[in-house]
PDB file of C-alpha atoms in Angstrom:
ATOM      1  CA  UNK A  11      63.293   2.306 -51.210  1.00 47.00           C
ATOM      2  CA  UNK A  12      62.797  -0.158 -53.830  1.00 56.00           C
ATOM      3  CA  UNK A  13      59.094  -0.477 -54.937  1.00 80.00           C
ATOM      4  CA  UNK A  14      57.628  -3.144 -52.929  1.00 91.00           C
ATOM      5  CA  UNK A  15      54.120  -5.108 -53.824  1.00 95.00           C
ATOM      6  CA  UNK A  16      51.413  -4.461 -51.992  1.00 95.00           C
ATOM      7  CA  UNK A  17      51.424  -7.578 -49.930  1.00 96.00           C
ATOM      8  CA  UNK A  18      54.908  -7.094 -49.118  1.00 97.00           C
ATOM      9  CA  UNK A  19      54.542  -3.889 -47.014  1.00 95.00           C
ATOM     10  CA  UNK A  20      53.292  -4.947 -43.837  1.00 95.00           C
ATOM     11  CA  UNK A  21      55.754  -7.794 -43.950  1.00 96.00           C
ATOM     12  CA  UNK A  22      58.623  -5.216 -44.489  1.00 96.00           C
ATOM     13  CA  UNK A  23      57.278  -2.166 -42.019  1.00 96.00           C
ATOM     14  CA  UNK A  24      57.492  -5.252 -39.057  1.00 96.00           C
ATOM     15  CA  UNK A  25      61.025  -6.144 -39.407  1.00 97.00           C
ATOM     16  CA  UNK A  26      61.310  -2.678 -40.033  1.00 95.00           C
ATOM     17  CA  UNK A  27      59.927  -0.930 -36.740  1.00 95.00           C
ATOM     18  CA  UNK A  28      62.474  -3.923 -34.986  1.00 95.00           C
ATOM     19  CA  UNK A  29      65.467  -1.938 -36.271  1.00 94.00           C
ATOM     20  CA  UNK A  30      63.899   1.231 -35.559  1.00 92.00           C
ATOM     21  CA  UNK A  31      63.602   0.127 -32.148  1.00 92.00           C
ATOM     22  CA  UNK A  32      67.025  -1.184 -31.781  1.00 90.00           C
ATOM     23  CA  UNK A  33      65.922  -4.177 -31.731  1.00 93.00           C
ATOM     24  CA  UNK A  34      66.069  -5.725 -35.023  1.00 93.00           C
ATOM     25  CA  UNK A  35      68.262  -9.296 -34.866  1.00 96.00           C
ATOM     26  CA  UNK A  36      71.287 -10.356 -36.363  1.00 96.00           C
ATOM     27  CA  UNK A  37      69.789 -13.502 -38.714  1.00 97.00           C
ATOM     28  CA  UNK A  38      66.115 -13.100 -40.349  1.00 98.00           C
ATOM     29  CA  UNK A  39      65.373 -16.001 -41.785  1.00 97.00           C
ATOM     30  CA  UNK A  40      62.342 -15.140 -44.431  1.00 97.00           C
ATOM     31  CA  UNK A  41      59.870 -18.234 -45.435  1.00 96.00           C
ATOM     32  CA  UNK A  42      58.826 -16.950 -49.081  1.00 96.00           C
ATOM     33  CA  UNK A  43      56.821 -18.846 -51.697  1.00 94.00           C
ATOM     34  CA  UNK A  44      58.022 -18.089 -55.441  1.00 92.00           C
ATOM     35  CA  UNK A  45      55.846 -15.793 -57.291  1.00 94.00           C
ATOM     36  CA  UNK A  46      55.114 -13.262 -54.233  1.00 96.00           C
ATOM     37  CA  UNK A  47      58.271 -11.127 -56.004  1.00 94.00           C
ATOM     38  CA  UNK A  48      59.774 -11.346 -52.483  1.00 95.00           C
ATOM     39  CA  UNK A  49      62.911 -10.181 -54.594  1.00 95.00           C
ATOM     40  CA  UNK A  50      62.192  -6.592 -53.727  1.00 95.00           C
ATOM     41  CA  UNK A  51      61.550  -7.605 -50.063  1.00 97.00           C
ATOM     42  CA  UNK A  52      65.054  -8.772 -49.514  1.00 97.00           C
ATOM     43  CA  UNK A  53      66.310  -5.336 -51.659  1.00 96.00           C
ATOM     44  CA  UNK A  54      64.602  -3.125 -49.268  1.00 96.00           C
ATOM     45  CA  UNK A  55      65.853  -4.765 -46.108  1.00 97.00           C
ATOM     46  CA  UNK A  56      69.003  -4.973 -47.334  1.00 97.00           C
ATOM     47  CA  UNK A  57      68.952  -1.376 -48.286  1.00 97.00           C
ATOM     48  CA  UNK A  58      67.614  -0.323 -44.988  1.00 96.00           C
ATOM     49  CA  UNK A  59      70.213  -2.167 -43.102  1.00 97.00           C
ATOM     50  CA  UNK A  60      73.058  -0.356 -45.086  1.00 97.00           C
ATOM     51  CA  UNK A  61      72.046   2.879 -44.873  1.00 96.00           C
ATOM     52  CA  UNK A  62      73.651   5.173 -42.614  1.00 93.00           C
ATOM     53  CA  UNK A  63      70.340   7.472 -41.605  1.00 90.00           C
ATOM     54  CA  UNK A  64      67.481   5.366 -41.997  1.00 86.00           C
ATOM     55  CA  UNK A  65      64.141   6.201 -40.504  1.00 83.00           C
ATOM     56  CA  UNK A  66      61.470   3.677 -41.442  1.00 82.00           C
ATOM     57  CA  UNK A  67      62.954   3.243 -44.961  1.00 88.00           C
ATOM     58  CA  UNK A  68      66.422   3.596 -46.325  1.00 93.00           C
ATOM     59  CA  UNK A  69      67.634   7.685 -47.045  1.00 92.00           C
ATOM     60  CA  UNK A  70      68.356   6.309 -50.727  1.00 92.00           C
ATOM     61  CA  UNK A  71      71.036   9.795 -50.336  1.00 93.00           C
ATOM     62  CA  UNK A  72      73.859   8.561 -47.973  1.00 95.00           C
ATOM     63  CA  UNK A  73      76.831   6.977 -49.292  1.00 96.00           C
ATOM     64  CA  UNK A  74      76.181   3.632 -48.336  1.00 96.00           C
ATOM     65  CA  UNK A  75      72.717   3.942 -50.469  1.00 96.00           C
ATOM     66  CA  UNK A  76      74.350   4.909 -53.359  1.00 96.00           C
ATOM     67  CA  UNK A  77      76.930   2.111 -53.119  1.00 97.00           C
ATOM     68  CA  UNK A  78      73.638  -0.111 -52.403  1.00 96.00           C
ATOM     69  CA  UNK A  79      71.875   0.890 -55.480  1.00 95.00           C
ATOM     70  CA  UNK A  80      75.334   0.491 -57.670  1.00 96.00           C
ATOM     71  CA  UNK A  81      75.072  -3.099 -56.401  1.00 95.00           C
ATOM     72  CA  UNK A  82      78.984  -2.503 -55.560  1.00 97.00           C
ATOM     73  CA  UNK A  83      78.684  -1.846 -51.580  1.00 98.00           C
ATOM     74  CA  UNK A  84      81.657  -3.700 -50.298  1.00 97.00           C
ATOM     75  CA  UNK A  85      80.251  -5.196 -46.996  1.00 97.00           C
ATOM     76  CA  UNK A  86      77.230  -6.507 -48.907  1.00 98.00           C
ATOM     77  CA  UNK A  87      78.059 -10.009 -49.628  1.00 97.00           C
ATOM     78  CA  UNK A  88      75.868 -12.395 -51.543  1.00 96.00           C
ATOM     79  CA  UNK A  89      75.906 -16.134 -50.977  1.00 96.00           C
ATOM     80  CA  UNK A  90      74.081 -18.483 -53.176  1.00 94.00           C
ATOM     81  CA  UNK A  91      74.225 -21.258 -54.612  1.00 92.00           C
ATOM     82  CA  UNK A  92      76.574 -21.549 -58.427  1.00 88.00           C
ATOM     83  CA  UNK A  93      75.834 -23.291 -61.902  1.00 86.00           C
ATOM     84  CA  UNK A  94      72.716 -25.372 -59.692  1.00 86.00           C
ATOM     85  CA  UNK A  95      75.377 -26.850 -56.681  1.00 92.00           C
ATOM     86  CA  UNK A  96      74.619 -26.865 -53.412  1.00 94.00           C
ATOM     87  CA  UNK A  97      76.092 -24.037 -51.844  1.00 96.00           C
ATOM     88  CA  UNK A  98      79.966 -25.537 -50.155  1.00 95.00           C
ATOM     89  CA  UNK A  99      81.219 -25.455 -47.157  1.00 96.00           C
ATOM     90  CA  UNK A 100      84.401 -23.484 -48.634  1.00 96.00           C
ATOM     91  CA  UNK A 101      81.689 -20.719 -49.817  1.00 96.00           C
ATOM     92  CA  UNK A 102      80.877 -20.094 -46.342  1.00 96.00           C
ATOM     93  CA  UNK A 103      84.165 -20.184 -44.886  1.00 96.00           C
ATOM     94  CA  UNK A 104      84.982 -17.653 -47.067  1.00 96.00           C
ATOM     95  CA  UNK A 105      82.301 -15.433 -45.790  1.00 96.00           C
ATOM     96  CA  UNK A 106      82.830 -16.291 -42.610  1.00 95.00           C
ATOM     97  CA  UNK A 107      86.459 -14.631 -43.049  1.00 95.00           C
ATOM     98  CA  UNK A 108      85.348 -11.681 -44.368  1.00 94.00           C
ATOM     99  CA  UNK A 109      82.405 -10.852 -41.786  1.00 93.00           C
ATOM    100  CA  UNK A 110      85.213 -11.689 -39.158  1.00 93.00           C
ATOM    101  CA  UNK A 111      87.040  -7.998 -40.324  1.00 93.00           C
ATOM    102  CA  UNK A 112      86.132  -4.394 -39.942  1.00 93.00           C
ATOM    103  CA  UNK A 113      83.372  -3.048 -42.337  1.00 93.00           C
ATOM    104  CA  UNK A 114      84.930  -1.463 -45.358  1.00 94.00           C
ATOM    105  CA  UNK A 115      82.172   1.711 -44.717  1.00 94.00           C
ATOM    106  CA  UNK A 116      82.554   2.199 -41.357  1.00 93.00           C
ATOM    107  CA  UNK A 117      79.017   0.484 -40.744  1.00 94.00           C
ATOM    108  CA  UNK A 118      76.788  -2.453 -41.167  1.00 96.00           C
ATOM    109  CA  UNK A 119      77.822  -5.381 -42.550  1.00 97.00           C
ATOM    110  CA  UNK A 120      75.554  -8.164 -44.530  1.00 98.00           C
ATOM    111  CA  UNK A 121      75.280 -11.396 -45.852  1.00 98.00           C
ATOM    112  CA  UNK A 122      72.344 -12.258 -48.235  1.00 98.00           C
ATOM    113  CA  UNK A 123      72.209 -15.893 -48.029  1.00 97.00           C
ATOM    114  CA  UNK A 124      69.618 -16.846 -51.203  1.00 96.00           C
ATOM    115  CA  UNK A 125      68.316 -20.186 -51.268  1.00 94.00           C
ATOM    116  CA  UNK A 126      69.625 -20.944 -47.875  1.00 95.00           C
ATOM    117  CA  UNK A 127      68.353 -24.847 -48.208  1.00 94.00           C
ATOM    118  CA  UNK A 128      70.881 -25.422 -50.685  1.00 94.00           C
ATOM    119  CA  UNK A 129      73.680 -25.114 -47.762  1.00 95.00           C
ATOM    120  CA  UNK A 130      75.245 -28.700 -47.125  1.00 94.00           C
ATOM    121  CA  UNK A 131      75.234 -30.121 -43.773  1.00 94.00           C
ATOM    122  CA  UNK A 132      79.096 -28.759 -43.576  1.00 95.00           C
ATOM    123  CA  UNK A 133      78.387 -25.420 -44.744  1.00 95.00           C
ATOM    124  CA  UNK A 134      75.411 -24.947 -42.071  1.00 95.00           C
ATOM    125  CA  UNK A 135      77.534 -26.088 -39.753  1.00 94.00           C
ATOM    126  CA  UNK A 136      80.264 -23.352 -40.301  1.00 95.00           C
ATOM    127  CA  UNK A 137      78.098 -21.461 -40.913  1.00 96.00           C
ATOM    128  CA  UNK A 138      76.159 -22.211 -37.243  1.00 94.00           C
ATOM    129  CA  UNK A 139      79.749 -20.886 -35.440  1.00 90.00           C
ATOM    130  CA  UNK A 140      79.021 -17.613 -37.353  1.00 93.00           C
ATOM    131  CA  UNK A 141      75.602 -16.990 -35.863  1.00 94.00           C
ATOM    132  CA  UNK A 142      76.270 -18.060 -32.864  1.00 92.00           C
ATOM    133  CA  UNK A 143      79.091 -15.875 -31.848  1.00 89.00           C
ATOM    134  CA  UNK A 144      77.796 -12.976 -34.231  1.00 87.00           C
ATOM    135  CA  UNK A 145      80.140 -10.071 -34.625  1.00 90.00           C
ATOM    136  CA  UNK A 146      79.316  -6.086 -33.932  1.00 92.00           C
ATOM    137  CA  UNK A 147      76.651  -4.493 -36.712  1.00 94.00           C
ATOM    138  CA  UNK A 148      76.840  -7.743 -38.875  1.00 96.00           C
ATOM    139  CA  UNK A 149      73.654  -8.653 -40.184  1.00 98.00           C
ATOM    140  CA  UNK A 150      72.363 -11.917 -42.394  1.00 98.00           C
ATOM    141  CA  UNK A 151      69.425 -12.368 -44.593  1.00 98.00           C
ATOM    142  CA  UNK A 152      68.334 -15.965 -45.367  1.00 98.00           C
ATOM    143  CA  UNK A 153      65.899 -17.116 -47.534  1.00 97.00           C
ATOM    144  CA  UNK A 154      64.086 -20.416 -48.010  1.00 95.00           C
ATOM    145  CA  UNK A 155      60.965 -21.929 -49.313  1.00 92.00           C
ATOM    146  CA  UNK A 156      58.229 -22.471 -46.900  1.00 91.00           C
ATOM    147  CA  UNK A 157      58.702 -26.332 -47.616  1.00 88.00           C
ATOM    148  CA  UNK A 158      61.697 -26.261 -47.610  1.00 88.00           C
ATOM    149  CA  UNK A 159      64.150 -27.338 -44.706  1.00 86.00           C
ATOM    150  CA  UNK A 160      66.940 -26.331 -42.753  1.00 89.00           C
ATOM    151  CA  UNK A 161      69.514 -27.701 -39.430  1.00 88.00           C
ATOM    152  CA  UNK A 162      67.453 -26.889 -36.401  1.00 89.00           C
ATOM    153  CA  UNK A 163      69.870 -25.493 -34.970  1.00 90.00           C
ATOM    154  CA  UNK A 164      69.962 -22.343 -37.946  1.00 93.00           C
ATOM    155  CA  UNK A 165      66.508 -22.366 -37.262  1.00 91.00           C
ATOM    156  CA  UNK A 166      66.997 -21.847 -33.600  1.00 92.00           C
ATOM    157  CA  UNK A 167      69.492 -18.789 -33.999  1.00 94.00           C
ATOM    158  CA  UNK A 168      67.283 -16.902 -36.402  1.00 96.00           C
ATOM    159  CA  UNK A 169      64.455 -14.963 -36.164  1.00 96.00           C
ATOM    160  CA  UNK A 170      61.830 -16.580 -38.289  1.00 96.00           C
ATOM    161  CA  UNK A 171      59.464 -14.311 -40.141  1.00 97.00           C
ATOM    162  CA  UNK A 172      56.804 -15.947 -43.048  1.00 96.00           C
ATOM    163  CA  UNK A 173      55.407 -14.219 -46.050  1.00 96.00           C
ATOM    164  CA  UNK A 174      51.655 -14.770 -46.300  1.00 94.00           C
ATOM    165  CA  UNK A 175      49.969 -15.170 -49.553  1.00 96.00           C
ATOM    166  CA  UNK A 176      47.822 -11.812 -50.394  1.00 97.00           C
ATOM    167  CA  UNK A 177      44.099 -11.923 -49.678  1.00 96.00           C
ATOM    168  CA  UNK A 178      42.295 -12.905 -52.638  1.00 96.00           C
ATOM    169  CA  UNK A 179      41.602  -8.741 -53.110  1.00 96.00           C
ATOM    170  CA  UNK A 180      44.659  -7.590 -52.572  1.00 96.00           C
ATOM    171  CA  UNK A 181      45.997 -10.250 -55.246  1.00 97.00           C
ATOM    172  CA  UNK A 182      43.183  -9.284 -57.532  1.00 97.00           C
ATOM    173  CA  UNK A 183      43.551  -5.127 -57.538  1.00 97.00           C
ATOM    174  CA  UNK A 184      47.206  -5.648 -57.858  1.00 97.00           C
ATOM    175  CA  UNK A 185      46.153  -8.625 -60.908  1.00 97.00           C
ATOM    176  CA  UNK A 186      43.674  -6.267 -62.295  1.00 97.00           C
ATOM    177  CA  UNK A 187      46.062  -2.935 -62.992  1.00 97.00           C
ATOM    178  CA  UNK A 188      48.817  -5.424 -64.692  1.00 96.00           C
ATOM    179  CA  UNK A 189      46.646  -7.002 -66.743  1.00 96.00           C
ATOM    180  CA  UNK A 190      43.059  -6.330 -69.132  1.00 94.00           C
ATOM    181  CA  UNK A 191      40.711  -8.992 -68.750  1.00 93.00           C
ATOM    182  CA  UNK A 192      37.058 -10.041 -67.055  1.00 94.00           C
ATOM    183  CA  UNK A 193      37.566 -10.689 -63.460  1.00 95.00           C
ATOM    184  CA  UNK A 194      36.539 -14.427 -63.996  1.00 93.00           C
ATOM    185  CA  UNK A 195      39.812 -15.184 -65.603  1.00 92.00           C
ATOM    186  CA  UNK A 196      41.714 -13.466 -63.352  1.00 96.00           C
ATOM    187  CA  UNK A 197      40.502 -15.000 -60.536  1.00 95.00           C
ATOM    188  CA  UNK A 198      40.907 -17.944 -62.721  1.00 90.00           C
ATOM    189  CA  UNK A 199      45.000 -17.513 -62.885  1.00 92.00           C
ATOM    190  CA  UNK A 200      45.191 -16.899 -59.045  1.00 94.00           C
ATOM    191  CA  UNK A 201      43.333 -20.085 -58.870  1.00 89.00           C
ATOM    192  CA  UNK A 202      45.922 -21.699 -61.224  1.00 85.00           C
ATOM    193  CA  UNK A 203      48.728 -20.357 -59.340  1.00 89.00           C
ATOM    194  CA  UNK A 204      47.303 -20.636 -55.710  1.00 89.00           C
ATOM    195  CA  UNK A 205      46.813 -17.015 -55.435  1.00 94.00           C
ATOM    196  CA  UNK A 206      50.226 -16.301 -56.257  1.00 95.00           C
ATOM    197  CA  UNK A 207      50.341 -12.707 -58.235  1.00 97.00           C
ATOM    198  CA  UNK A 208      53.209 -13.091 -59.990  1.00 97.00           C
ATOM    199  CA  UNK A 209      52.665 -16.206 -61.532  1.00 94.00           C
ATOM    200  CA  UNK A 210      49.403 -15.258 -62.343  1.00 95.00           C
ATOM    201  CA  UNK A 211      50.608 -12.697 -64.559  1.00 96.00           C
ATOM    202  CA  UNK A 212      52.817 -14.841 -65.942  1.00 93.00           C
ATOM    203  CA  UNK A 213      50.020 -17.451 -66.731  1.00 91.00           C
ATOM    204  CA  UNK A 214      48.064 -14.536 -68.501  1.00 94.00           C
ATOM    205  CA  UNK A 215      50.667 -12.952 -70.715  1.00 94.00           C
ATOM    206  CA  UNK A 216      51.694 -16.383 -72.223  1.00 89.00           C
ATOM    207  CA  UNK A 217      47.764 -17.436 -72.529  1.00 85.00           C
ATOM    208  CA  UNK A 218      47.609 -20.770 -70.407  1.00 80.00           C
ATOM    209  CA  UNK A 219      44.097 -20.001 -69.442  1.00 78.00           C
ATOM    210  CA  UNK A 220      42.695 -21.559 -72.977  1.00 76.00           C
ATOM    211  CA  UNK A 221      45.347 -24.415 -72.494  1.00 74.00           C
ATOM    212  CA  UNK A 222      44.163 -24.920 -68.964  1.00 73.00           C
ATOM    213  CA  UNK A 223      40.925 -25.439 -70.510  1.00 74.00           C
ATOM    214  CA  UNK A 224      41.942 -27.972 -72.999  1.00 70.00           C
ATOM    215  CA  UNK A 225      43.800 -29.962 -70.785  1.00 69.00           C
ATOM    216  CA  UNK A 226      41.195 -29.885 -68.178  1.00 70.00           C
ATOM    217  CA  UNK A 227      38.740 -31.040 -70.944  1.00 69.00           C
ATOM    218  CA  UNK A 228      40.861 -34.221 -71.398  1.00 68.00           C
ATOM    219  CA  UNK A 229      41.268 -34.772 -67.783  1.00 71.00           C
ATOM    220  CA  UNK A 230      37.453 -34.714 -67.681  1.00 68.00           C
ATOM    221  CA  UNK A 231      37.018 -37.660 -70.104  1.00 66.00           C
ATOM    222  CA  UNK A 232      39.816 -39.239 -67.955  1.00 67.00           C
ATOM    223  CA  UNK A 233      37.919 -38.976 -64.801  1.00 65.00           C
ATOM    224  CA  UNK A 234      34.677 -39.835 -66.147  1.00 66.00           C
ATOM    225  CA  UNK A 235      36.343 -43.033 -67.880  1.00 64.00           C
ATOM    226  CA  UNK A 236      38.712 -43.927 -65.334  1.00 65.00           C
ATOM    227  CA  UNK A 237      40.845 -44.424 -67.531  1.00 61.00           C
ATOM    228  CA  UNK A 238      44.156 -43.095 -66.621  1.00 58.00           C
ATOM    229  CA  UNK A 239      46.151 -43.867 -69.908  1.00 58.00           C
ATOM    230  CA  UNK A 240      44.099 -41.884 -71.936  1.00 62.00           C
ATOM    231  CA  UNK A 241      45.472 -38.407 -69.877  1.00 62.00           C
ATOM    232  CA  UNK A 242      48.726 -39.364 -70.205  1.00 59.00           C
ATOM    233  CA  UNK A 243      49.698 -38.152 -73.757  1.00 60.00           C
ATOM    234  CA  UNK A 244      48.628 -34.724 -72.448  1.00 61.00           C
ATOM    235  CA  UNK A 245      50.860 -34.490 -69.827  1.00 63.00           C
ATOM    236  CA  UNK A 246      54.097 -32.253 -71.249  1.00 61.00           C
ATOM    237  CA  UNK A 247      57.469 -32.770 -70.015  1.00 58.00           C
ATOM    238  CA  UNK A 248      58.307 -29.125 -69.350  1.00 58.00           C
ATOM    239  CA  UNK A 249      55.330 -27.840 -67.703  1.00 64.00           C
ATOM    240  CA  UNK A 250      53.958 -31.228 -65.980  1.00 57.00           C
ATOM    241  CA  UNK A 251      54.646 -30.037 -62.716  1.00 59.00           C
ATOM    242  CA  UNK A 252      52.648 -26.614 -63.572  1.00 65.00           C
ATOM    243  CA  UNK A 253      49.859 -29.556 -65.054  1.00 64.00           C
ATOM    244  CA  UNK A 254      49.479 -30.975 -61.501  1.00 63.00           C
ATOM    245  CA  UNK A 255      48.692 -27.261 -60.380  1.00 63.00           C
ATOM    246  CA  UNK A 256      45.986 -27.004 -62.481  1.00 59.00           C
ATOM    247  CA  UNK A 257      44.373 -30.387 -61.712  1.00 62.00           C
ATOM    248  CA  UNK A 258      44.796 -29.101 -58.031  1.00 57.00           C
ATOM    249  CA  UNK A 259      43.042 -25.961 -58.330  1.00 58.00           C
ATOM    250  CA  UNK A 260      40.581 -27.244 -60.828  1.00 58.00           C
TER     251      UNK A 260
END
């Protein structure tokens, strides 16, 4: 199985032990916030729905696996959205057509639908016939953001699963073997990041603690002052939004 973070695990042994138990449904529709490297979630589901003789976790021996880990399995289909679009009704017709035949392998079929609130209202809808009427050992994967927002009526033939945000611990033992530093900053760039891990790192390999604390500094004198012009010039185009995060956590 692919190596999954810490926080992940739980998340993954759940929808796990549903399979297991022959009872795992045909559309999980995961709720993930960026930065939780919910990237290897999705590749260990998908892996343990493909294999042909999985227990808890995929063999990672079978044929199927091997195809998997090639990333050239034939009745793994990816659908996502190209060059920034929305992801087109004519995309999911497409995969509609090819779910709608016999599995290449001889077993499960799957459609990992990434950024699944980029789908237009025309391509949920086609996409709505799909789940609805859901053929033998076909299986989809969608994910969204938790803010993100979807037809109710997807919503209503999934099965809904969120993944949490780690306990401050958990994201600081995981923070703390990835990166040297006092545990002040990096409880500092979970703050920054809202206790996301992975962005955390990020924040402390390209050193935006000290210009967190610049900024911050100006923001100060803008609070103090009320003066709201004089923060302005310190707002930069490409990382405003990332700005506003640190204001928020500050």
């Amino acid at each position: 199985m692919s190596e999954l973070y810490p926080w992940l695990a739980a998340t993954y042994d759940k929808i796990s032990q549903t399979f297991t138990e022959s009872l795992g449904h045909h559309a999980l529709l995961i709720k993930t916030d960026q930065g939780l490297g919910a990237e290897s979630l999705f590749d260990s589901l998908a892996k343990r729905i493909m294999c042909q003789t999985p227990e808890n976790a995929p063999c990672g021996h079978c044929h199927s696996c091997h195809l998997m880990s090639a990333h050239s399995h034939p009745d793994f289909h990816l659908l996502a959205s190209q060059e920034g679009k929305d992801i087109g009704v004519d995309q999911v017709r497409a995969i509609n057509e090819i779910v709608a035949q016999h599995a290449q392998q001889n077993g499960n079929k799957l459609v990992y639908i990434q950024g699944a609130e980029r789908l237009t209202e025309a391509a949920a809808n086609a996409l709505l016939k799909t789940l609805e009427e859901p053929r033998p050992n076909t299986y989809f994967l969608l994910q969204t953001e938790p803010s993100s927002s979807l037809l109710a009526t997807i919503y209503s033939r999934c099965q809904v699963w969120n993944v949490p945000v780690p306990t401050e611990s958990e994201a600081l033992t995981w923070l703390s073997s990835q990166f040297q530093a006092e545990t002040s900053e990096l409880l500092t760039a979970l703050a920054m990041n809202l206790g996301r891990p992975l962005l955390a790192l990020e924040t402390l390999q390209q050193g935006f603690i000290e210009q967190r604390k610049n900024f911050l500094r100006q923001f100060w004198l803008f609070y103090r002052r009320r003066s709201p012009l004089e923060i302005l010039p310190f707002f930069e185009k490409e990382c405003a939004v990332q700005q506003m995060d640190w204001i928020l956590a500050f």
